[in-house]
Amino acid sequence: MRRLILAGALCALPLAACGGEAAEGDTMAEGEADEFLWPESVAAFGEGYPEAGDPCRRLGESAATSNWLDASAMLVGCPTAEQAGQLGGEIVDEVDGVTLVSIPMGDENAGMQSPVESEDALVAGTNYNATTILSCGFDGGPPTQSCNAGIVRNWGEDGTHLIEVEKPDGRKRAIFLNGTEPYGADSAQADGSAGWDFETSRDGDRVTISYGPETYVIVDAMVTGG
């Protein structure tokens, strides 16, 4: 699951299918990838993958992507199958004109820099470096409930972290952190979160996240391992 700014889905296919001319071999013309309109169904976020400005994007949780989300791999979408094939992962699906590719974390052949090495051992039977129970709230209520959560430290190639929270309905919410500071969450058209605001407030070593009607409280020690 991975995730955050969605473009309006005026067309579910690459621009070539919306009246433009496709380049030979299904390769988008120079500059055309910047104009690709990402459908909300794939919950795309970020400014490019593996580098800012590149045509592919990371994908978050949605009804169309949930089957392919895994804490041990990164789900990426590309405007063309050729671009997806260049990332070195496994092409798993095609959704509304976007080719989905699953890239195992730590795969040096995945067209990106290797993730920051982590000496953290994994919790037995999971892909998490740590698990916990954190305070959470839903439907606009205070964080008086308890949610199971797990953290993948150094999840991103830039050293950012991922926390996955299991909500009462069984769905998971991914929260992204730079150090101990949360900066975003995955979004999905299915639950309406594509338009939600993401806000945080800190009280000592605790950060309260307000994401639409959802609230989560994260303690720094969960991230740092202290």
Tab-separated table of C-alpha atoms in Angstrom:
chain	number	residue	atom	x	y	z
A	1	MET	CA	0.000	0.000	0.000
A	2	ARG	CA	1.564	3.178	-0.768
A	3	ARG	CA	0.365	7.378	-0.527
A	4	LEU	CA	-1.086	11.109	-2.210
A	5	ILE	CA	-2.029	13.762	-4.806
A	6	LEU	CA	-4.372	12.487	-7.505
A	7	ALA	CA	-4.955	14.046	-10.874
A	8	GLY	CA	-8.483	14.302	-12.287
A	9	ALA	CA	-9.303	11.282	-14.403
A	10	LEU	CA	-10.565	12.904	-17.596
A	11	CYS	CA	-9.514	9.865	-19.600
A	12	ALA	CA	-8.705	6.385	-18.317
A	13	LEU	CA	-6.277	5.691	-21.190
A	14	PRO	CA	-2.937	7.271	-22.162
A	15	LEU	CA	-3.260	10.514	-24.115
A	16	ALA	CA	-2.745	8.685	-27.379
A	17	ALA	CA	-6.200	7.159	-26.887
A	18	CYS	CA	-7.731	10.582	-26.173
A	19	GLY	CA	-7.035	12.000	-29.561
A	20	GLY	CA	-3.215	12.338	-29.605
A	21	GLU	CA	-0.905	10.260	-31.775
A	22	ALA	CA	0.907	7.372	-30.141
A	23	ALA	CA	4.615	7.067	-30.722
A	24	GLU	CA	5.866	3.892	-32.322
A	25	GLY	CA	6.133	0.883	-30.005
A	26	ASP	CA	3.733	2.314	-27.416
A	27	THR	CA	6.451	4.718	-26.246
A	28	MET	CA	5.123	8.106	-25.158
A	29	ALA	CA	6.608	11.082	-26.967
A	30	GLU	CA	8.979	13.359	-25.033
A	31	GLY	CA	6.987	15.587	-22.681
A	32	GLU	CA	3.796	13.566	-23.191
A	33	ALA	CA	4.255	11.616	-19.933
A	34	ASP	CA	4.064	14.911	-18.026
A	35	GLU	CA	0.561	15.416	-19.420
A	36	PHE	CA	-0.698	11.918	-18.670
A	37	LEU	CA	-3.916	12.133	-16.668
A	38	TRP	CA	-3.725	9.605	-13.858
A	39	PRO	CA	-7.077	7.920	-13.129
A	40	GLU	CA	-8.194	8.092	-9.504
A	41	SER	CA	-8.754	4.321	-9.577
A	42	VAL	CA	-5.007	3.644	-9.102
A	43	ALA	CA	-4.390	6.174	-6.256
A	44	ALA	CA	-1.147	7.472	-7.793
A	45	PHE	CA	1.052	9.755	-5.697
A	46	GLY	CA	4.451	11.397	-5.769
A	47	GLU	CA	6.249	13.368	-8.468
A	48	GLY	CA	7.762	10.495	-10.417
A	49	TYR	CA	9.404	7.114	-10.010
A	50	PRO	CA	12.194	6.212	-9.521
A	51	GLU	CA	13.154	9.909	-9.703
A	52	ALA	CA	11.067	13.080	-9.606
A	53	GLY	CA	9.947	13.912	-13.126
A	54	ASP	CA	9.998	10.288	-14.336
A	55	PRO	CA	6.791	9.073	-16.030
A	56	CYS	CA	5.868	6.331	-13.541
A	57	ARG	CA	4.292	6.889	-10.098
A	58	ARG	CA	3.932	4.982	-6.852
A	59	LEU	CA	0.432	3.677	-6.205
A	60	GLY	CA	-1.587	3.676	-2.974
A	61	GLU	CA	-4.543	1.632	-1.778
A	62	SER	CA	-7.704	1.477	-3.845
A	63	ALA	CA	-10.187	-1.177	-4.901
A	64	ALA	CA	-8.148	-1.685	-8.079
A	65	THR	CA	-4.725	-1.950	-6.396
A	66	SER	CA	-5.423	-3.623	-3.043
A	67	ASN	CA	-4.738	-7.144	-4.356
A	68	TRP	CA	-1.180	-6.150	-5.267
A	69	LEU	CA	-0.159	-4.135	-2.190
A	70	ASP	CA	2.445	-5.793	0.008
A	71	ALA	CA	4.784	-4.381	2.639
A	72	SER	CA	7.633	-6.373	1.065
A	73	ALA	CA	7.179	-4.757	-2.359
A	74	MET	CA	6.491	-1.365	-3.901
A	75	LEU	CA	3.559	-0.985	-6.302
A	76	VAL	CA	4.253	1.359	-9.196
A	77	GLY	CA	2.145	2.404	-12.183
A	78	CYS	CA	3.358	3.519	-15.612
A	79	PRO	CA	1.549	5.087	-18.573
A	80	THR	CA	2.911	2.349	-20.877
A	81	ALA	CA	3.869	-1.313	-20.538
A	82	GLU	CA	7.280	-0.529	-22.003
A	83	GLN	CA	8.036	1.957	-19.228
A	84	ALA	CA	6.840	-0.554	-16.617
A	85	GLY	CA	9.089	-3.240	-18.063
A	86	GLN	CA	12.126	-1.017	-17.664
A	87	LEU	CA	11.705	-0.934	-13.869
A	88	GLY	CA	12.741	-4.552	-13.479
A	89	GLY	CA	9.812	-5.692	-11.322
A	90	GLU	CA	6.860	-7.971	-12.132
A	91	ILE	CA	4.029	-6.558	-14.235
A	92	VAL	CA	0.884	-7.686	-12.402
A	93	ASP	CA	-2.070	-5.882	-13.973
A	94	GLU	CA	-3.364	-3.101	-16.212
A	95	VAL	CA	-5.957	-0.708	-14.785
A	96	ASP	CA	-7.608	2.095	-16.744
A	97	GLY	CA	-4.626	2.481	-19.061
A	98	VAL	CA	-2.021	2.235	-16.292
A	99	THR	CA	0.376	-0.722	-16.193
A	100	LEU	CA	0.971	-1.941	-12.631
A	101	VAL	CA	4.359	-3.345	-11.660
A	102	SER	CA	5.328	-4.853	-8.295
A	103	ILE	CA	8.918	-4.121	-7.284
A	104	PRO	CA	10.383	-6.132	-4.381
A	105	MET	CA	12.008	-3.946	-1.756
A	106	GLY	CA	15.785	-4.151	-2.009
A	107	ASP	CA	15.722	-5.240	-5.675
A	108	GLU	CA	18.830	-3.557	-7.083
A	109	ASN	CA	17.608	-4.251	-10.603
A	110	ALA	CA	14.395	-2.296	-10.114
A	111	GLY	CA	15.538	0.857	-11.883
A	112	MET	CA	16.146	2.698	-8.636
A	113	GLN	CA	18.650	3.109	-5.871
A	114	SER	CA	18.586	0.373	-3.257
A	115	PRO	CA	16.614	1.188	-0.084
A	116	VAL	CA	18.642	2.307	2.889
A	117	GLU	CA	20.028	-0.725	4.636
A	118	SER	CA	18.337	-1.514	7.916
A	119	GLU	CA	19.769	-3.679	10.657
A	120	ASP	CA	16.333	-4.081	12.214
A	121	ALA	CA	15.154	-7.656	12.410
A	122	LEU	CA	11.634	-8.418	11.246
A	123	VAL	CA	8.900	-9.421	13.644
A	124	ALA	CA	8.388	-13.164	13.151
A	125	GLY	CA	5.762	-13.951	10.556
A	126	THR	CA	5.498	-10.338	9.326
A	127	ASN	CA	7.242	-7.863	7.039
A	128	TYR	CA	7.396	-5.294	9.840
A	129	ASN	CA	10.380	-4.122	11.873
A	130	ALA	CA	8.020	-3.503	14.798
A	131	THR	CA	4.364	-3.921	15.661
A	132	THR	CA	2.233	-2.061	18.172
A	133	ILE	CA	-1.274	-1.012	19.115
A	134	LEU	CA	-1.942	2.670	18.623
A	135	SER	CA	-4.854	4.954	19.459
A	136	CYS	CA	-7.223	5.622	16.589
A	137	GLY	CA	-10.614	7.136	15.889
A	138	PHE	CA	-13.063	7.079	12.986
A	139	ASP	CA	-16.162	8.850	11.659
A	140	GLY	CA	-14.927	12.113	13.167
A	141	GLY	CA	-14.676	10.661	16.676
A	142	PRO	CA	-11.730	11.024	19.104
A	143	PRO	CA	-8.888	8.456	19.077
A	144	THR	CA	-10.384	6.272	21.795
A	145	GLN	CA	-10.191	3.007	19.852
A	146	SER	CA	-7.198	0.687	19.489
A	147	CYS	CA	-5.731	-0.357	16.134
A	148	ASN	CA	-3.040	-2.893	15.326
A	149	ALA	CA	-0.162	-1.342	13.399
A	150	GLY	CA	3.209	-2.292	11.957
A	151	ILE	CA	6.157	-0.213	10.787
A	152	VAL	CA	8.553	-0.773	7.915
A	153	ARG	CA	11.614	1.345	8.657
A	154	ASN	CA	13.572	2.756	5.709
A	155	TRP	CA	10.695	1.703	3.465
A	156	GLY	CA	11.469	4.305	0.806
A	157	GLU	CA	14.717	4.580	-1.123
A	158	ASP	CA	15.144	7.992	0.520
A	159	GLY	CA	14.963	6.491	4.015
A	160	THR	CA	11.335	7.374	4.700
A	161	HIS	CA	9.217	5.030	6.839
A	162	LEU	CA	5.843	3.361	6.396
A	163	ILE	CA	3.277	2.585	9.084
A	164	GLU	CA	0.349	0.342	8.196
A	165	VAL	CA	-2.680	0.606	10.454
A	166	GLU	CA	-5.406	-2.038	10.415
A	167	LYS	CA	-8.777	-0.322	10.725
A	168	PRO	CA	-11.821	-1.924	12.414
A	169	ASP	CA	-13.283	-2.824	8.997
A	170	GLY	CA	-10.169	-4.833	8.125
A	171	ARG	CA	-8.826	-2.313	5.613
A	172	LYS	CA	-5.372	-0.864	6.078
A	173	ARG	CA	-4.315	2.761	6.107
A	174	ALA	CA	-0.721	3.522	5.098
A	175	ILE	CA	0.947	6.506	6.769
A	176	PHE	CA	4.241	7.869	5.466
A	177	LEU	CA	6.863	9.473	7.694
A	178	ASN	CA	10.052	11.430	7.191
A	179	GLY	CA	11.927	10.659	10.370
A	180	THR	CA	9.319	10.919	13.116
A	181	GLU	CA	7.171	13.419	11.204
A	182	PRO	CA	4.177	12.039	9.260
A	183	TYR	CA	3.774	13.773	5.910
A	184	GLY	CA	0.977	11.914	4.145
A	185	ALA	CA	-1.212	8.845	3.794
A	186	ASP	CA	-2.460	6.665	0.974
A	187	SER	CA	-5.734	7.639	-0.632
A	188	ALA	CA	-8.435	5.784	-2.526
A	189	GLN	CA	-11.493	6.738	-4.487
A	190	ALA	CA	-13.320	3.750	-2.986
A	191	ASP	CA	-13.458	5.224	0.536
A	192	GLY	CA	-13.521	8.879	-0.518
A	193	SER	CA	-10.113	9.623	0.960
A	194	ALA	CA	-8.784	11.073	-2.308
A	195	GLY	CA	-10.116	14.474	-1.241
A	196	TRP	CA	-9.260	14.341	2.461
A	197	ASP	CA	-6.970	16.819	4.205
A	198	PHE	CA	-3.912	15.515	6.055
A	199	GLU	CA	-3.003	17.452	9.215
A	200	THR	CA	-0.732	16.769	12.185
A	201	SER	CA	-0.169	18.228	15.636
A	202	ARG	CA	2.606	17.343	18.079
A	203	ASP	CA	2.543	17.055	21.860
A	204	GLY	CA	5.962	16.033	23.125
A	205	ASP	CA	6.814	12.629	21.674
A	206	ARG	CA	3.316	12.054	20.298
A	207	VAL	CA	1.964	13.114	16.929
A	208	THR	CA	-1.777	13.176	16.288
A	209	ILE	CA	-2.772	12.731	12.659
A	210	SER	CA	-6.123	13.957	11.370
A	211	TYR	CA	-6.869	12.471	7.974
A	212	GLY	CA	-10.396	13.367	6.976
A	213	PRO	CA	-12.661	11.673	9.569
A	214	GLU	CA	-9.832	9.380	10.752
A	215	THR	CA	-7.456	10.109	13.651
A	216	TYR	CA	-4.249	8.284	14.592
A	217	VAL	CA	-1.754	8.861	17.400
A	218	ILE	CA	1.850	7.805	16.753
A	219	VAL	CA	4.574	7.726	19.429
A	220	ASP	CA	8.111	8.579	18.266
A	221	ALA	CA	9.547	5.469	19.924
A	222	MET	CA	7.637	3.284	17.504
A	223	VAL	CA	9.509	4.875	14.622
A	224	THR	CA	12.947	5.154	16.224
A	225	GLY	CA	12.831	1.846	18.050
A	226	GLY	CA	13.699	3.577	21.308
